[in-house]
Amino acid sequence: MRKFLFWDFDGTLGGRMDGLKGKAWSASMWEALVEHNLEQHVNRDDILPRLGQGFPWQEPEKPHLHLNTPELWWAHIECIYKQIYEDLGFAENIAVRLSAAARSRYVDLPMWELYPDTLPVLKSLTEQGWTHMIVSNHVPELRTIAAHLGLQTLISDIVNSAEVGYEKPNPEIFHIAMRMAGTPDRVWMIGDNIEADVLGARKAGIPSILVREQDPRAEHQFDNFYGIEKFLAAQHADGDR
């Protein structure tokens, strides 16, 4: 029996060590300002409200197949960065430098970490016959980040929006994951985002689990991975014998 677990990455398996769960983009923009000794010219709280549009995952109903290389993808993001820095009062030449710095800060490998329950639970679930895939809206460097964090021996493959051109909750990214998994006998999508992970997977016909967050729309939700492990063991105890 082929059993697959599709895992979101940011906020689920791990994230950046910026202390701002779900706010990594504004954190990287602020870090770029600090790097250039320009933070005194900006109120940090003014960055986040300007990040509400333009990113591919903010229009998941549209495919982004034209952003099909890391260079094209990041060029699009850096244009957003640049406009925000200009809106914050910086000249164009400075905004360009800050945008490049923010990109570098975002993907800086030492800034990424896994949650404490990630490796032990994924290892345990692997021993129980589950195969793991990451299905994530992320930057083109996600594979490098995952390998840096020691996930390469536990994850069979990665479906990354920056590579496939579709963002969760668009059903197509889940269909791609299912095809890559070879249409498994059992599958769950697990993530911390009710819209992208839980409702998106449900729309694609994949059962889902909300983790690290709570929402009444989620049929199954747990505070951590240990709860998921127990749940999966109970759900599939009879059928896996």
Short mmCIF file of C-alpha atoms in Angstrom, two decimals:
data_model
loop_
_atom_site.label_atom_id
_atom_site.label_comp_id
_atom_site.label_asym_id
_atom_site.label_seq_id
_atom_site.Cartn_x
_atom_site.Cartn_y
_atom_site.Cartn_z
CA MET A 1 0.00 0.00 0.00
CA ARG A 2 1.37 3.38 -1.06
CA LYS A 3 0.80 6.06 1.58
CA PHE A 4 1.82 9.69 1.06
CA LEU A 5 1.82 12.75 3.29
CA PHE A 6 1.98 16.14 1.57
CA TRP A 7 3.54 18.73 3.87
CA ASP A 8 3.47 22.49 3.63
CA PHE A 9 6.83 24.04 4.51
CA ASP A 10 6.67 27.55 6.00
CA GLY A 11 4.84 27.54 9.32
CA THR A 12 4.46 23.76 9.18
CA LEU A 13 7.84 22.04 8.90
CA GLY A 14 9.85 25.14 9.76
CA GLY A 15 10.57 28.72 8.78
CA ARG A 16 12.94 31.66 9.12
CA MET A 17 14.41 32.47 12.53
CA ASP A 18 13.08 36.02 12.51
CA GLY A 19 10.54 35.58 15.28
CA LEU A 20 7.78 36.72 12.94
CA LYS A 21 5.82 33.65 11.90
CA GLY A 22 4.13 34.35 8.60
CA LYS A 23 5.94 37.67 8.17
CA ALA A 24 9.23 36.55 6.65
CA TRP A 25 8.96 38.93 3.70
CA SER A 26 8.69 42.04 5.84
CA ALA A 27 11.45 40.67 8.08
CA SER A 28 13.83 40.26 5.14
CA MET A 29 13.06 43.77 3.95
CA TRP A 30 13.79 45.15 7.39
CA GLU A 31 17.03 43.13 7.62
CA ALA A 32 18.15 44.70 4.33
CA LEU A 33 17.62 48.15 5.82
CA VAL A 34 19.62 47.21 8.90
CA GLU A 35 22.38 45.78 6.68
CA HIS A 36 22.66 49.17 4.94
CA ASN A 37 22.28 51.18 8.19
CA LEU A 38 19.06 52.74 6.92
CA GLU A 39 16.58 51.39 9.44
CA GLN A 40 16.38 54.72 11.26
CA HIS A 41 14.56 56.18 8.25
CA VAL A 42 11.67 53.71 8.37
CA ASN A 43 9.06 52.61 10.85
CA ARG A 44 9.21 48.82 10.75
CA ASP A 45 5.44 48.58 11.05
CA ASP A 46 5.07 50.46 7.75
CA ILE A 47 6.49 47.56 5.71
CA LEU A 48 3.96 44.79 6.30
CA PRO A 49 0.83 46.68 5.08
CA ARG A 50 2.56 47.28 1.75
CA LEU A 51 3.01 43.56 1.08
CA GLY A 52 -0.63 42.92 0.30
CA GLN A 53 -0.46 42.55 -3.46
CA GLY A 54 1.72 41.45 -6.34
CA PHE A 55 3.11 38.20 -4.96
CA PRO A 56 2.14 35.12 -7.03
CA TRP A 57 0.40 33.38 -4.12
CA GLN A 58 -1.86 36.41 -3.66
CA GLU A 59 -3.43 35.54 -7.03
CA PRO A 60 -3.56 31.72 -6.80
CA GLU A 61 -6.41 31.51 -9.28
CA LYS A 62 -3.96 32.58 -12.00
CA PRO A 63 -1.16 30.35 -13.27
CA HIS A 64 2.29 31.95 -13.20
CA LEU A 65 3.96 29.79 -15.79
CA HIS A 66 5.82 32.82 -17.15
CA LEU A 67 7.87 32.98 -13.93
CA ASN A 68 9.49 29.67 -14.81
CA THR A 69 13.11 30.31 -13.84
CA PRO A 70 14.63 31.54 -10.57
CA GLU A 71 15.82 34.67 -12.38
CA LEU A 72 12.37 35.53 -13.73
CA TRP A 73 10.68 34.68 -10.44
CA TRP A 74 13.01 36.83 -8.38
CA ALA A 75 12.93 39.67 -10.90
CA HIS A 76 9.18 39.83 -10.29
CA ILE A 77 9.64 39.83 -6.51
CA GLU A 78 12.41 42.42 -6.59
CA CYS A 79 10.13 44.75 -8.54
CA ILE A 80 7.67 44.51 -5.65
CA TYR A 81 10.46 45.13 -3.14
CA LYS A 82 11.70 48.13 -5.13
CA GLN A 83 8.28 49.76 -5.31
CA ILE A 84 7.78 49.34 -1.57
CA TYR A 85 11.16 50.86 -0.74
CA GLU A 86 10.38 53.79 -3.03
CA ASP A 87 7.00 54.19 -1.34
CA LEU A 88 8.88 54.35 1.95
CA GLY A 89 10.85 57.31 0.65
CA PHE A 90 14.06 55.85 -0.77
CA ALA A 91 15.52 56.96 -4.10
CA GLU A 92 15.36 54.48 -6.98
CA ASN A 93 19.06 53.57 -6.91
CA ILE A 94 18.91 52.87 -3.18
CA ALA A 95 15.66 50.92 -3.57
CA VAL A 96 17.33 48.68 -6.16
CA ARG A 97 20.22 47.90 -3.79
CA LEU A 98 17.87 47.26 -0.91
CA SER A 99 15.75 44.91 -3.05
CA ALA A 100 18.76 42.79 -3.94
CA ALA A 101 19.79 42.73 -0.29
CA ALA A 102 16.30 41.69 0.83
CA ARG A 103 16.39 38.78 -1.62
CA SER A 104 19.74 37.65 -0.24
CA ARG A 105 18.52 38.01 3.32
CA TYR A 106 15.38 35.97 2.66
CA VAL A 107 17.26 32.92 1.36
CA ASP A 108 20.20 33.14 3.78
CA LEU A 109 20.48 29.49 4.85
CA PRO A 110 21.51 30.07 8.50
CA MET A 111 18.24 31.97 8.97
CA TRP A 112 16.14 28.84 8.43
CA GLU A 113 15.19 26.23 11.01
CA LEU A 114 12.86 23.27 11.53
CA TYR A 115 10.39 23.01 14.37
CA PRO A 116 11.51 20.63 17.15
CA ASP A 117 8.87 18.02 16.32
CA THR A 118 9.57 17.92 12.57
CA LEU A 119 12.45 15.46 12.25
CA PRO A 120 11.40 12.98 14.95
CA VAL A 121 7.83 12.71 13.70
CA LEU A 122 8.76 12.50 10.02
CA LYS A 123 11.27 9.77 10.83
CA SER A 124 8.69 7.87 12.87
CA LEU A 125 6.05 8.18 10.16
CA THR A 126 8.56 6.97 7.57
CA GLU A 127 9.11 3.86 9.66
CA GLN A 128 5.34 3.38 9.66
CA GLY A 129 5.30 3.27 5.86
CA TRP A 130 4.47 6.87 4.96
CA THR A 131 6.27 8.65 2.13
CA HIS A 132 6.71 12.41 2.50
CA MET A 133 6.49 15.17 -0.10
CA ILE A 134 6.61 18.92 0.36
CA VAL A 135 3.85 20.87 -1.42
CA SER A 136 4.60 24.53 -0.86
CA ASN A 137 4.20 28.09 -2.08
CA HIS A 138 7.82 29.07 -1.84
CA VAL A 139 10.94 30.60 -3.32
CA PRO A 140 12.97 28.81 -6.01
CA GLU A 141 15.63 27.92 -3.41
CA LEU A 142 13.31 25.69 -1.37
CA ARG A 143 15.15 22.51 -2.35
CA THR A 144 18.42 24.01 -1.15
CA ILE A 145 16.80 25.16 2.09
CA ALA A 146 15.25 21.73 2.72
CA ALA A 147 18.57 19.98 2.09
CA HIS A 148 20.36 22.42 4.39
CA LEU A 149 17.90 21.50 7.13
CA GLY A 150 18.49 17.76 6.72
CA LEU A 151 15.22 16.87 5.04
CA GLN A 152 16.70 15.33 1.90
CA THR A 153 16.68 11.78 3.32
CA LEU A 154 13.07 12.06 4.50
CA ILE A 155 11.38 13.88 1.62
CA SER A 156 10.82 11.97 -1.61
CA ASP A 157 10.17 15.09 -3.69
CA ILE A 158 9.11 18.73 -3.61
CA VAL A 159 6.25 20.42 -5.47
CA ASN A 160 7.17 24.08 -5.31
CA SER A 161 4.93 26.81 -6.69
CA ALA A 162 7.98 28.73 -7.92
CA GLU A 163 8.83 25.74 -10.11
CA VAL A 164 5.43 24.51 -11.29
CA GLY A 165 3.72 27.90 -11.74
CA TYR A 166 0.65 27.19 -9.59
CA GLU A 167 0.13 28.32 -6.00
CA LYS A 168 -2.01 26.72 -3.32
CA PRO A 169 -5.00 26.71 -3.05
CA ASN A 170 -5.15 26.32 -6.84
CA PRO A 171 -6.20 22.68 -7.35
CA GLU A 172 -3.61 22.19 -10.09
CA ILE A 173 -0.66 22.19 -7.68
CA PHE A 174 -2.33 19.37 -5.75
CA HIS A 175 -3.04 17.50 -8.98
CA ILE A 176 0.64 17.81 -9.89
CA ALA A 177 1.58 16.41 -6.47
CA MET A 178 -0.79 13.49 -6.92
CA ARG A 179 0.68 12.68 -10.32
CA MET A 180 4.20 12.83 -8.94
CA ALA A 181 3.16 10.53 -6.10
CA GLY A 182 1.69 8.08 -8.60
CA THR A 183 -1.85 8.44 -7.28
CA PRO A 184 -1.23 6.83 -3.86
CA ASP A 185 -3.71 4.60 -2.04
CA ARG A 186 -3.78 6.98 0.93
CA VAL A 187 -2.82 10.62 1.11
CA TRP A 188 -3.17 13.60 3.45
CA MET A 189 -2.25 17.25 3.04
CA ILE A 190 -0.87 18.82 6.22
CA GLY A 191 -0.31 22.54 6.74
CA ASP A 192 -0.84 25.60 8.91
CA ASN A 193 -2.85 27.66 6.42
CA ILE A 194 -6.59 27.00 6.40
CA GLU A 195 -7.14 28.49 2.93
CA ALA A 196 -4.09 27.28 1.05
CA ASP A 197 -3.48 23.90 2.68
CA VAL A 198 -6.73 22.65 4.15
CA LEU A 199 -9.49 24.08 1.97
CA GLY A 200 -7.29 23.98 -1.12
CA ALA A 201 -6.56 20.29 -0.69
CA ARG A 202 -10.20 19.58 0.12
CA LYS A 203 -11.25 21.22 -3.15
CA ALA A 204 -8.78 18.97 -4.97
CA GLY A 205 -10.28 15.90 -3.31
CA ILE A 206 -7.45 15.35 -0.83
CA PRO A 207 -8.17 14.99 2.91
CA SER A 208 -6.33 17.55 4.98
CA ILE A 209 -5.08 18.34 8.48
CA LEU A 210 -4.54 21.78 9.99
CA VAL A 211 -1.52 22.01 12.28
CA ARG A 212 -0.14 24.73 14.60
CA GLU A 213 -3.25 26.86 13.99
CA GLN A 214 -6.95 26.53 14.78
CA ASP A 215 -9.95 27.13 12.55
CA PRO A 216 -13.50 25.76 12.78
CA ARG A 217 -13.47 24.99 9.05
CA ALA A 218 -10.80 22.32 9.52
CA GLU A 219 -12.19 18.83 10.04
CA HIS A 220 -8.95 17.71 11.68
CA GLN A 221 -6.54 19.99 13.53
CA PHE A 222 -3.67 19.52 15.96
CA ASP A 223 -1.29 21.74 17.88
CA ASN A 224 1.78 19.79 16.79
CA PHE A 225 3.05 16.83 14.78
CA TYR A 226 2.77 14.38 17.67
CA GLY A 227 -1.00 14.77 17.57
CA ILE A 228 -0.94 14.09 13.84
CA GLU A 229 1.14 10.97 14.34
CA LYS A 230 -1.34 9.54 16.84
CA PHE A 231 -4.27 10.48 14.62
CA LEU A 232 -2.81 8.76 11.56
CA ALA A 233 -2.01 5.66 13.56
CA ALA A 234 -5.59 5.44 14.79
CA GLN A 235 -7.11 6.22 11.38
CA HIS A 236 -5.16 3.60 9.50
CA ALA A 237 -4.51 0.91 12.10
CA ASP A 238 -6.97 -1.58 10.67
CA GLY A 239 -6.39 -0.94 6.98
CA ASP A 240 -2.60 -1.17 7.21
CA ARG A 241 -2.55 -4.63 8.74
#
